[in-house]
Coordinates of C-alpha atoms in Angstrom, one line a residue:
Chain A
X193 CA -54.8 -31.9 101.9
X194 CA -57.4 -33.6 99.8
X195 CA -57.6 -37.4 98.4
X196 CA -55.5 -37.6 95.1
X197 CA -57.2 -37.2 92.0
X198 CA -55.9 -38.7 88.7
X199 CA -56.0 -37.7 84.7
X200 CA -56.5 -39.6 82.1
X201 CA -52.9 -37.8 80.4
X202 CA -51.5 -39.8 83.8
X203 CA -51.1 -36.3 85.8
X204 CA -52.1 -36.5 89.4
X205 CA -53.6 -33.7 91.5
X206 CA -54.4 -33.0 95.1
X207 CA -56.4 -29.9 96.6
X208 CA -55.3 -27.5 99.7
X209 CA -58.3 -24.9 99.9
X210 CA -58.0 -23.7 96.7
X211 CA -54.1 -24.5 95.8
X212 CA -53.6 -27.3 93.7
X213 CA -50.3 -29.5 93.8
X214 CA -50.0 -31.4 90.2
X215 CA -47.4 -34.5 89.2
X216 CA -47.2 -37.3 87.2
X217 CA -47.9 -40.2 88.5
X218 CA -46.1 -42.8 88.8
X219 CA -47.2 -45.5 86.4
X220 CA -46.5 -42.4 83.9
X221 CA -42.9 -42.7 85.1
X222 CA -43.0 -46.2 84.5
X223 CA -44.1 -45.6 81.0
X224 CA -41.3 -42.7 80.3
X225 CA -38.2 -45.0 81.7
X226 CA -35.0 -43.0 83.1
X227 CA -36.0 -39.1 83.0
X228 CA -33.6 -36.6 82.2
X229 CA -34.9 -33.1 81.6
X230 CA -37.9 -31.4 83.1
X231 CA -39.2 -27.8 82.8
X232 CA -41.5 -26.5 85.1
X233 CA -44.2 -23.2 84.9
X234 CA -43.4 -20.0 86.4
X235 CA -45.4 -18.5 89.0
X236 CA -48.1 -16.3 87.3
X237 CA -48.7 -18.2 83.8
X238 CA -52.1 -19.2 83.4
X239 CA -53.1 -22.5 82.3
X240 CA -56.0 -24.1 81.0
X241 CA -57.7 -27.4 81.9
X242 CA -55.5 -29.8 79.7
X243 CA -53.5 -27.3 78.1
X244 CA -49.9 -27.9 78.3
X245 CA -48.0 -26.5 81.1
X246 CA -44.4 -28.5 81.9
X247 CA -42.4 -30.6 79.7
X248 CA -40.8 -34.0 80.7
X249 CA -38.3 -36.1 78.7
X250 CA -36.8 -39.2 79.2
X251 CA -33.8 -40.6 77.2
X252 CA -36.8 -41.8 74.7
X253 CA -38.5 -38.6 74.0
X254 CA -40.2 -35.4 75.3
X255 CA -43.4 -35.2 76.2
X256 CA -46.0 -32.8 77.3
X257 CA -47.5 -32.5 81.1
X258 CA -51.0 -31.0 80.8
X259 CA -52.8 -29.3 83.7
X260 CA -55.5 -31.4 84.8
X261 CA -57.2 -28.1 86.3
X262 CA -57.4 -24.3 84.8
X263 CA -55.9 -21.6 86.9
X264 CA -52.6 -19.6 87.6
X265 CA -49.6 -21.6 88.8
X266 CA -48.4 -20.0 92.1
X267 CA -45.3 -22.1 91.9
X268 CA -42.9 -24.3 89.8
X269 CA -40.8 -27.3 91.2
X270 CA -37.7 -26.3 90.9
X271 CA -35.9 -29.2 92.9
X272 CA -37.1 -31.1 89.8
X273 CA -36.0 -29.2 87.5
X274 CA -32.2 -29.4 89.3
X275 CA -32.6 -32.8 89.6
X276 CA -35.1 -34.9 86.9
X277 CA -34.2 -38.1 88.0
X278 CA -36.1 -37.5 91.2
X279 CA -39.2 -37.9 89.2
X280 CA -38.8 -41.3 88.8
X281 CA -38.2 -42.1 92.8
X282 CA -40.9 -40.6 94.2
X283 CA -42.9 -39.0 91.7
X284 CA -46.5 -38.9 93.6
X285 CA -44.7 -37.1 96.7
X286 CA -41.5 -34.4 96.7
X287 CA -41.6 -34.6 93.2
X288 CA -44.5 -32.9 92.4
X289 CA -44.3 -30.4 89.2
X290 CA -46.4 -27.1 89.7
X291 CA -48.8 -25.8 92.4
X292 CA -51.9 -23.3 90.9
X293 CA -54.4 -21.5 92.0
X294 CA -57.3 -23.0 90.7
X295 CA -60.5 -21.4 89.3
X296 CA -63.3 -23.9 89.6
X297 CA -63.6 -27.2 91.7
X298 CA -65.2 -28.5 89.3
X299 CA -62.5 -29.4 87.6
X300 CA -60.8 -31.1 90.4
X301 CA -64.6 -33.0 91.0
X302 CA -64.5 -34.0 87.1
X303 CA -61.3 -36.1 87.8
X304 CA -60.7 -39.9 88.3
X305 CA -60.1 -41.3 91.8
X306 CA -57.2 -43.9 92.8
X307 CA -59.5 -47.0 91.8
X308 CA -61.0 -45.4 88.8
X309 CA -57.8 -44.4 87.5
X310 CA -56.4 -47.8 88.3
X311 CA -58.9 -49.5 85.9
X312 CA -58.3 -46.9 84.0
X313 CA -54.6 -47.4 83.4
X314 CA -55.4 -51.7 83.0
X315 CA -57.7 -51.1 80.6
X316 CA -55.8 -48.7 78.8
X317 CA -52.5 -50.1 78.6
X318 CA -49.6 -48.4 76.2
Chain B
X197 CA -44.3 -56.6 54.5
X198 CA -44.6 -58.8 57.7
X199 CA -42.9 -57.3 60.9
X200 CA -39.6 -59.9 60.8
X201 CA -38.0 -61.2 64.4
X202 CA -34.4 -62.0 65.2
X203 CA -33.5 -65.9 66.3
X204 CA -33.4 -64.2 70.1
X205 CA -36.5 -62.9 69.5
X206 CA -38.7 -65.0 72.1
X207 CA -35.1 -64.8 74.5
X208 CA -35.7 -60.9 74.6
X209 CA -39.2 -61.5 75.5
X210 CA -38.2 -63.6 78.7
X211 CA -35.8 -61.5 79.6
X212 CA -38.3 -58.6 79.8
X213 CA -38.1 -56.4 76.3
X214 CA -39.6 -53.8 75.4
X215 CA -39.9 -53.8 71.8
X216 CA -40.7 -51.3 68.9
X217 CA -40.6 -51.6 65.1
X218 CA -37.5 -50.8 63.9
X219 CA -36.6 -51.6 60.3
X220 CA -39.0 -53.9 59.7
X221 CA -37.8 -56.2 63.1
X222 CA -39.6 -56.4 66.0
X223 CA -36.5 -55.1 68.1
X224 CA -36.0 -54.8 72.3
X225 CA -35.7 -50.7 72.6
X226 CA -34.9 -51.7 76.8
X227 CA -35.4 -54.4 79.1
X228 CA -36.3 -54.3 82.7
X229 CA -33.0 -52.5 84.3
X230 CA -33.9 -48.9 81.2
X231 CA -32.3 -47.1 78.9
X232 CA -29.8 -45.0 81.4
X233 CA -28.6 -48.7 83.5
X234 CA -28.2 -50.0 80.4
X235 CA -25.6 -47.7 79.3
X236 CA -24.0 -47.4 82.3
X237 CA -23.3 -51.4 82.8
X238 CA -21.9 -51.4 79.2
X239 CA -19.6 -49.0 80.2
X240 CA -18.2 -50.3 83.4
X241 CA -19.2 -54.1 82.6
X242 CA -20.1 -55.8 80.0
X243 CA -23.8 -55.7 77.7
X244 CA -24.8 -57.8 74.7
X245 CA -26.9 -56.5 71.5
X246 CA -28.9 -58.2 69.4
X247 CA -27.8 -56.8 66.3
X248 CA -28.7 -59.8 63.9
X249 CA -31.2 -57.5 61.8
X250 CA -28.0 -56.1 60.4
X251 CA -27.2 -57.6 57.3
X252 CA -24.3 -59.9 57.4
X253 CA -23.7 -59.9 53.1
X254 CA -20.9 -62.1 51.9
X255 CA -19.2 -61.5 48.3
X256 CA -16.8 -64.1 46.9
X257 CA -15.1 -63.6 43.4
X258 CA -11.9 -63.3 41.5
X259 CA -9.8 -60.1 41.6
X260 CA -12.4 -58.2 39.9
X261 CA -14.4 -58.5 42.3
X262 CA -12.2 -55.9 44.2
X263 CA -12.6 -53.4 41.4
X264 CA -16.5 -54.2 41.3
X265 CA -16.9 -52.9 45.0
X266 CA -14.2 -50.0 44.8
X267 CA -16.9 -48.5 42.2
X268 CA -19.0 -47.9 45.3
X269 CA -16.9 -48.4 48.3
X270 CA -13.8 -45.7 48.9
X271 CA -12.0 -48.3 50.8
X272 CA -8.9 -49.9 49.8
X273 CA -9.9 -52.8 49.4
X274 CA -6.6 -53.8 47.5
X275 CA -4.5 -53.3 50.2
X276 CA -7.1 -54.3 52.9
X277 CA -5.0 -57.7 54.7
X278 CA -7.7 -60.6 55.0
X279 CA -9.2 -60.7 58.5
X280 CA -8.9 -57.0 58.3
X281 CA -12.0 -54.8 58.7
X282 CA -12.7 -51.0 57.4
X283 CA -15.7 -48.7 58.6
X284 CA -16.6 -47.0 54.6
X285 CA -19.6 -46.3 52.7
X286 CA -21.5 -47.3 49.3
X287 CA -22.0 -43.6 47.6
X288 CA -24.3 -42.7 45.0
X289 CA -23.3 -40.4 41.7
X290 CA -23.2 -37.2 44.0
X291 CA -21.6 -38.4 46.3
X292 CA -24.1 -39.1 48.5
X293 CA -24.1 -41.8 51.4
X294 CA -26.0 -44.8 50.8
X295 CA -25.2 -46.5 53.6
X296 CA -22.4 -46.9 56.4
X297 CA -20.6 -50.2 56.5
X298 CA -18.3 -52.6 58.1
X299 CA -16.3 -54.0 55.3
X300 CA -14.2 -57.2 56.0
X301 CA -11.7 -58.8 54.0
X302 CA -12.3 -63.0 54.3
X303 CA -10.2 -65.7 52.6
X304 CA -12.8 -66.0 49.2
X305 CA -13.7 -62.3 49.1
X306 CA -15.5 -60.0 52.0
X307 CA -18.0 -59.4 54.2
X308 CA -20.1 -56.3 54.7
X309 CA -22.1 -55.4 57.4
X310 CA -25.0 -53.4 56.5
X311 CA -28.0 -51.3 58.2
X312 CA -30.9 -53.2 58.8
X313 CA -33.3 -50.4 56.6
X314 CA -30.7 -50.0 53.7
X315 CA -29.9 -53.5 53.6
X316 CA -32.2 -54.4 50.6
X317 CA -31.4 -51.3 48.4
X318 CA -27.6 -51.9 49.2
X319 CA -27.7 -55.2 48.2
X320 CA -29.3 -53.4 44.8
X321 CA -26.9 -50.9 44.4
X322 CA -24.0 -53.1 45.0
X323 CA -25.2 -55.5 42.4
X324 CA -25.2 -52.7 40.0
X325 CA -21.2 -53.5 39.3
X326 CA -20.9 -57.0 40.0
X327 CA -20.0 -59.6 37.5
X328 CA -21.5 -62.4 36.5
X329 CA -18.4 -64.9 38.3
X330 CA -19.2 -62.8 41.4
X331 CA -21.4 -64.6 43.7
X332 CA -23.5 -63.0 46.7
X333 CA -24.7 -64.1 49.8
X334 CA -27.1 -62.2 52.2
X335 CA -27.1 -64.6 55.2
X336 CA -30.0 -64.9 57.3
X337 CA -29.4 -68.3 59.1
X338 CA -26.8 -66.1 61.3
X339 CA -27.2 -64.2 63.8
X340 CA -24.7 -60.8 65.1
X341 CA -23.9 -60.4 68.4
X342 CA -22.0 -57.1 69.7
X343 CA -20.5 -57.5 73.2
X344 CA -19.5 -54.5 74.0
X345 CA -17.7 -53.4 77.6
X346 CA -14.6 -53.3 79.9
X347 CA -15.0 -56.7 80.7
X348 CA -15.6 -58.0 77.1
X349 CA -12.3 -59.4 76.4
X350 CA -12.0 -61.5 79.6
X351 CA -15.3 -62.7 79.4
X352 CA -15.4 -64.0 75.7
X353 CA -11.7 -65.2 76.1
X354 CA -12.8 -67.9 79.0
X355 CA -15.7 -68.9 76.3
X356 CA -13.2 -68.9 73.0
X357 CA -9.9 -68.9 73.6
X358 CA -8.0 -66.5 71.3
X359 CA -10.4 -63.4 70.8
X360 CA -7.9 -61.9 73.7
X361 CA -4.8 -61.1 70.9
X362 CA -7.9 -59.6 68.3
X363 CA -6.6 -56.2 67.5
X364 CA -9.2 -53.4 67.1
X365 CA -11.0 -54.0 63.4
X366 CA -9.9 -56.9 63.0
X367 CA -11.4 -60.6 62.7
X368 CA -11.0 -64.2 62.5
X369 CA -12.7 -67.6 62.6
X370 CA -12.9 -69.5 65.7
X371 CA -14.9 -73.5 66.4
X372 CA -18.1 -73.0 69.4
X373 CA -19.7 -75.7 69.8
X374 CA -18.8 -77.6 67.4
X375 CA -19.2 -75.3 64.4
X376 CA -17.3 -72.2 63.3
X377 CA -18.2 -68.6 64.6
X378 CA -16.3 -65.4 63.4
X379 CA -15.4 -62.9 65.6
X380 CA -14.4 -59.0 64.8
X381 CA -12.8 -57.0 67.2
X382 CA -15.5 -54.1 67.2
X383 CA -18.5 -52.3 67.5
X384 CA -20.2 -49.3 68.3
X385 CA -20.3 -48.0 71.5
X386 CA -16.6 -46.4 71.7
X387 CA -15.9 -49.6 74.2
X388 CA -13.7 -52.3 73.8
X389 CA -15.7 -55.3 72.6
X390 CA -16.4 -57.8 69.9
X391 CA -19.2 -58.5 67.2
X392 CA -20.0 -62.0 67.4
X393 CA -21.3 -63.8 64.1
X394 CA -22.9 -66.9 65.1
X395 CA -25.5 -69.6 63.5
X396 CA -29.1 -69.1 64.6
X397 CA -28.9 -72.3 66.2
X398 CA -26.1 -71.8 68.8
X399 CA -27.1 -68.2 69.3
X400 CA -29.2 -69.1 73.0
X401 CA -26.2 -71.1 74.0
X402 CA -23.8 -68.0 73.9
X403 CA -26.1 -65.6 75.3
X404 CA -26.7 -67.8 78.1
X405 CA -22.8 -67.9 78.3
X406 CA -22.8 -63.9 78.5
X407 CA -25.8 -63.6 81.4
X408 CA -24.1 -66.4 83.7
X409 CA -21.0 -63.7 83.4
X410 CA -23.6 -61.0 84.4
X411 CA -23.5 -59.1 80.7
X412 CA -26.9 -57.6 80.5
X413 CA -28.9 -57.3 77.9
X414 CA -28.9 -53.9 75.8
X415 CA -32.2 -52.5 73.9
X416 CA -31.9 -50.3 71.1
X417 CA -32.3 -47.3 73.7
X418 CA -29.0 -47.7 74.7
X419 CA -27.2 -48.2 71.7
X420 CA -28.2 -45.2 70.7
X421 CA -27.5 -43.1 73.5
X422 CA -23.6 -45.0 73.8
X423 CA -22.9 -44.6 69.9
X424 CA -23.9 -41.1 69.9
X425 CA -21.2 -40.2 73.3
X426 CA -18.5 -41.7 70.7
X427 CA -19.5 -39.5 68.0
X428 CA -20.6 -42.4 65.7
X429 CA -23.4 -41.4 63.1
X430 CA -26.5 -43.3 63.0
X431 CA -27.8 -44.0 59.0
X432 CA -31.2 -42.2 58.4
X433 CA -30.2 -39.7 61.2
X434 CA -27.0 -38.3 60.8
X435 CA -26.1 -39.6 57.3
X436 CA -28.4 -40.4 54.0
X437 CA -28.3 -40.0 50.4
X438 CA -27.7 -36.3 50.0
X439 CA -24.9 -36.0 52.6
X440 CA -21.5 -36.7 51.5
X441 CA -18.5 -38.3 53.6
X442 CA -17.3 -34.5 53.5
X443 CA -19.9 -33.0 54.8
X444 CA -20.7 -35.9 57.3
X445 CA -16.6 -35.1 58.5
X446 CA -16.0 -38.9 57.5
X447 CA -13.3 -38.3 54.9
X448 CA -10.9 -39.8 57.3
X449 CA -12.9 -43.0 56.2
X450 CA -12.1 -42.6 52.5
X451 CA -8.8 -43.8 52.0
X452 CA -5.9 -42.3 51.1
X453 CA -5.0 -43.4 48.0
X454 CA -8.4 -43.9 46.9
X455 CA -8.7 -40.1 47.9
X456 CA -5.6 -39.0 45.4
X457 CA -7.0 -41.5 42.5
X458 CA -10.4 -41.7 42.9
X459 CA -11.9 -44.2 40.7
X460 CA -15.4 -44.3 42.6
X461 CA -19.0 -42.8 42.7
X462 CA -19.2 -39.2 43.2
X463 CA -15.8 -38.7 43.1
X464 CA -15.8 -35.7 41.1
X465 CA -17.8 -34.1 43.6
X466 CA -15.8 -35.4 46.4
X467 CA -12.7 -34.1 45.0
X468 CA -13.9 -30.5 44.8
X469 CA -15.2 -30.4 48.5
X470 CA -12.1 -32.7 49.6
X471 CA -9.8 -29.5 48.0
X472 CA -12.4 -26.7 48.7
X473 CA -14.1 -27.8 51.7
X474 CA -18.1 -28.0 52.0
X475 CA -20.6 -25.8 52.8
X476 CA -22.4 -27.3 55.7
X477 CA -20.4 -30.1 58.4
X478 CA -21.7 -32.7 60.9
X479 CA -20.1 -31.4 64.2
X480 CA -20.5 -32.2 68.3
X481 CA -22.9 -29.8 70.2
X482 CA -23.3 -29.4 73.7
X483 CA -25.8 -27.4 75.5
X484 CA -25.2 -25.4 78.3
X485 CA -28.1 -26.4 80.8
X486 CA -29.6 -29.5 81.1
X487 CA -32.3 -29.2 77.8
X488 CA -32.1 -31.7 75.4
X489 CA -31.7 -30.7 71.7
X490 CA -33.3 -33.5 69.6
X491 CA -33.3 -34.8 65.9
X492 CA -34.2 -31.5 63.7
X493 CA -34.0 -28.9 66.5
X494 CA -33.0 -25.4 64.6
X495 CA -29.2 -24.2 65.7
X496 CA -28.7 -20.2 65.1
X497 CA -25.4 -18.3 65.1
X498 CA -25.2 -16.2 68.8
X499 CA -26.9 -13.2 66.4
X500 CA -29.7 -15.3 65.9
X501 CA -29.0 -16.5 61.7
X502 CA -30.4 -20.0 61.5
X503 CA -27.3 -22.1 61.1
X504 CA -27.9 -25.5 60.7
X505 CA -29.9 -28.1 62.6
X506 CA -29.4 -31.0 65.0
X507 CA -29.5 -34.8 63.6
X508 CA -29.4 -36.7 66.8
X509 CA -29.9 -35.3 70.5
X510 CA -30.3 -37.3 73.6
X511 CA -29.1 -37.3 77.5
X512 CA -25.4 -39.0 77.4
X513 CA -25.4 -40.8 80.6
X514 CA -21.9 -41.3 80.8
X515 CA -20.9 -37.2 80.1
X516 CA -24.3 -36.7 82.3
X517 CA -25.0 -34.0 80.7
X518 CA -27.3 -33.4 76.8
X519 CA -25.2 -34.0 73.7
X520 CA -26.2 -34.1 70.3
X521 CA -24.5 -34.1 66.7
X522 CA -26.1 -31.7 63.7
X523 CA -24.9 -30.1 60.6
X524 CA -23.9 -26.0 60.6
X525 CA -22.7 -24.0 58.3
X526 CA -18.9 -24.6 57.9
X527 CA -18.3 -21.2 59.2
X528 CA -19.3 -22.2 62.4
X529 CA -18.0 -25.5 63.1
X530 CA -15.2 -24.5 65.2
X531 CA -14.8 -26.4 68.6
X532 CA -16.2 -23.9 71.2
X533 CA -17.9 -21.7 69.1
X534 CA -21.3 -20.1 70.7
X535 CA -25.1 -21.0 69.3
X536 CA -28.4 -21.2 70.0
X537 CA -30.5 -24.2 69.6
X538 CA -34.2 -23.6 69.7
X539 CA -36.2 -25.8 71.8
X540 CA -40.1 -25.9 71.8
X541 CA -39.7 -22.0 70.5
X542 CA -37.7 -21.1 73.2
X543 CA -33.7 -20.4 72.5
X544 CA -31.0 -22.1 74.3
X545 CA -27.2 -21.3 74.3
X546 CA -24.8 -23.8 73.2
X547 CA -21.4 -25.1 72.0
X548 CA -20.0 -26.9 69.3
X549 CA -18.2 -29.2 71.0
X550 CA -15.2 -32.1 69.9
X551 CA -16.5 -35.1 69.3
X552 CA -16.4 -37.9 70.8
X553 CA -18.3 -36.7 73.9
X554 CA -16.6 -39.9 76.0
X555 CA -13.2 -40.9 75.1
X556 CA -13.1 -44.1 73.3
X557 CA -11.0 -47.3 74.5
X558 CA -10.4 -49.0 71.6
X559 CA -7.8 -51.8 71.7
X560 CA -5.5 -51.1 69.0

């Protein structure tokens, strides 16, 4: 499995030949507080590079999870789905949201890495 | 208009707030512990809340003063005992809900709680019938506390002896500190608990009382995810200006005798839908799965007629499981009746559902 990769909409993505696994990370988590409801892709759906493909909402509001990375999902995370508040305990490892076949690596090239998203996230703070 | 800040203001920064603008306040949404903790500890603890944006508005006057208010309020305020308290409304000509309100009878007249947003056109409205020999008072050099929870009554007991033989809605004066405090047997959260009005000056010294007794500190978050398991509305949400007490299924809050004479805004109006029954009623909905319905989501009837629409939708922590509150067509308001609530334009089944979601434990 590849390094992580990070977003700038907070969704984190690694890269097993040419499966990706996508999540929210977790200072995204950290923003959201206590989450209570998420709704993953079903296998087949395309998705676009940031276009909206799961939904996540904590007792605050709902909010969109974008794929970082165009492509077809090969697999929603249902365990998450069953169980939302898993997000918030390890949301960069079991609970990961969708897995998609991807089209172009260049998408995945295009992304931030842990340090840049870092800074990112400092400089950028909600 | 400046963003205003409770007395506690730079308190709920230490202790790790997370604020928003909320009525023009600068008001903690959650501290460290979140939204779902939060709720939980109130529930099988104790929790404070910051509630001193609410307007604490104090009348004094002869006995006209009584009829003034009953133009707006459908209390009885006649027969309302001093230290006594009443959940009622001000209404408008049609009927229409101005605001909700605590009213309390005191020794030179009443007190009325009021929403933080309304607070300012209620004080307006209400003016409309007073007389000159009635005076007014909003007060800003005090601060409310609510201490809501299980644990409320032994906690605040140790601090001011007495609160312990409070009945539910009902108040008195107490001395802290040195200076006097009233303290109402109530609140919000369908626990047990007490609202707490205090000067601005002494407020610290009680909430540092309440954390020493492990209370924690509850954001806005919470309270709103507690009041709605009760069934309580929330002004601007489940209640405004063209909703009336009927509709809202709050005429249990007009009283009785007020309901055969009348004598107050809207009443016309209110008599033909307290006789006839309204079109539209505020009811309890519960969604099957786990999807949360949230503030304007669509409700259709189970053959897919748009019914009504939700008002207020969260995750209740305590019933684990989505519950909301919305407005149907009377036709479909009864308890266990199917629907569909449309969600990010996908349609989800549904119940109406009693209200409260989480039984109440009021001390009465």
């Amino acid at each position: 499995m590849s390094e992580k990769k990070f977003s700038k909409k907070h969704e984190w993505v690694s890269l097993d030949g040419d499966v990706a696994t996508v999540g929210i990370t977790k200072h995204a988590t950290e923003m959201l507080g206590d989450i209570v409801f998420v709704e993953v892709p079903e296998a087949g759906k395309a998705v676009e590079k940031e276009g909206q493909a799961a939904v996540v909402e904590s007792t605050k509001a709902a909010s969109d999870v974008y794929s970082p990375i165009s492509g077809e999902i090969t697999e929603g995370n249902k365990a998450i789905a069953d169980d939302p508040g898993s997000v918030n305990t390890d949301p960069e490892g079991a609970s990961w949201f969708f897995k998609l076949k991807i089209k172009d690596k260049g998408d995945y090239d295009s992304l931030m890495s842990k340090d840049e998203y870092d800074k990112f996230c400092k400089e950028n703070p909600s | 208009m400046e963003v205003q800040k409770t007395a506690l203001y730079n308190y709920h920064k230490n202790l790790g707030a997370k604020f928003v603008p909320f009525a023009g306040y600068e008001m903690p949404i959650q501290y460290k512990d979140g939204i779902v903790k939060e709720h939980i500890s109130t529930r099988t603890h104790a929790g404070f809340f910051d509630v001193s944006h609410m307007g604490q508005f104090f009348l004094e006057g002869d006995e006209t003063l009584i009829e003034s208010l009953e133009k707006i309020i459908p209390a009885d305020l006649k027969n309302l005992k001093v230290n006594h308290s009443k959940y009622s409304f001000l209404l408008n000509n049609e009927g229409g809900i101005i605001d909700d309100l605590i009213i309390t009878r005191t020794e030179k007249g009443f007190c009325i709680i009021l929403n933080a947003a309304c607070k300012e056109n209620d004080i307006k409205q209400i003016s409309q019938f007073l007389k000159k020999n009635h005076k007014h008072l909003l007060n800003n050099d005090l601060s409310l506390i609510a201490l809501q929870g299980p644990k409320s009554v032994e906690i605040l007991e140790k601090l001011i002896p007495g609160v312990a033989n409070l009945k539910f809605m009902t108040g008195s004066n107490f001395e802290y500190e040195g200076e006097n405090l009233y303290v109402t047997r109530s609140g919000y959260t369908g626990e047990d608990g007490f609202e707490i009005s205090i000067s601005n000056t002494k407020v610290e010294k009680l909430i540092d009382y309440l954390i020493s007794n492990e209370v924690k500190p509850i954001g806005l978050g919470a309270r709103d995810t507690l009041r709605l398991e009760a069934g309580l509305c929330l002004y601007g949400h489940d209640l405004n200006e063209k909703i009336n007490p009927v509709e809202a299924n709050l005429k249990w809050a007009i009283a009785k005798k007020r309901k055969e004479v009348g004598g107050f805004n809207g009443w016309e109006k209110i008599k033909n839908l307290l006789a006839n029954g309204s079109e539209k009623i505020r009811v309890g909905i519960k969604p099957d799965g786990k999807v949360i319905a949230r503030e304007n989501t669509k409700i259709f009837s189970s053959d897919n007629n748009e019914i009504g629409f939700v008002t207020s939708g969260t995750f209740g922590p305590s019933v684990n499981a989505p519950v909301a509150m919305g407005y149907v067509k009377s036709e479909f308001s009864e308890i266990g009746t199917s629907i569909q609530l449309e969600v990010r334009g996908k349609k989800y089944g549904g119940k109406i559902s009693e209200l409260p979601f989480y039984k109440k434990s009021y001390v009465k």
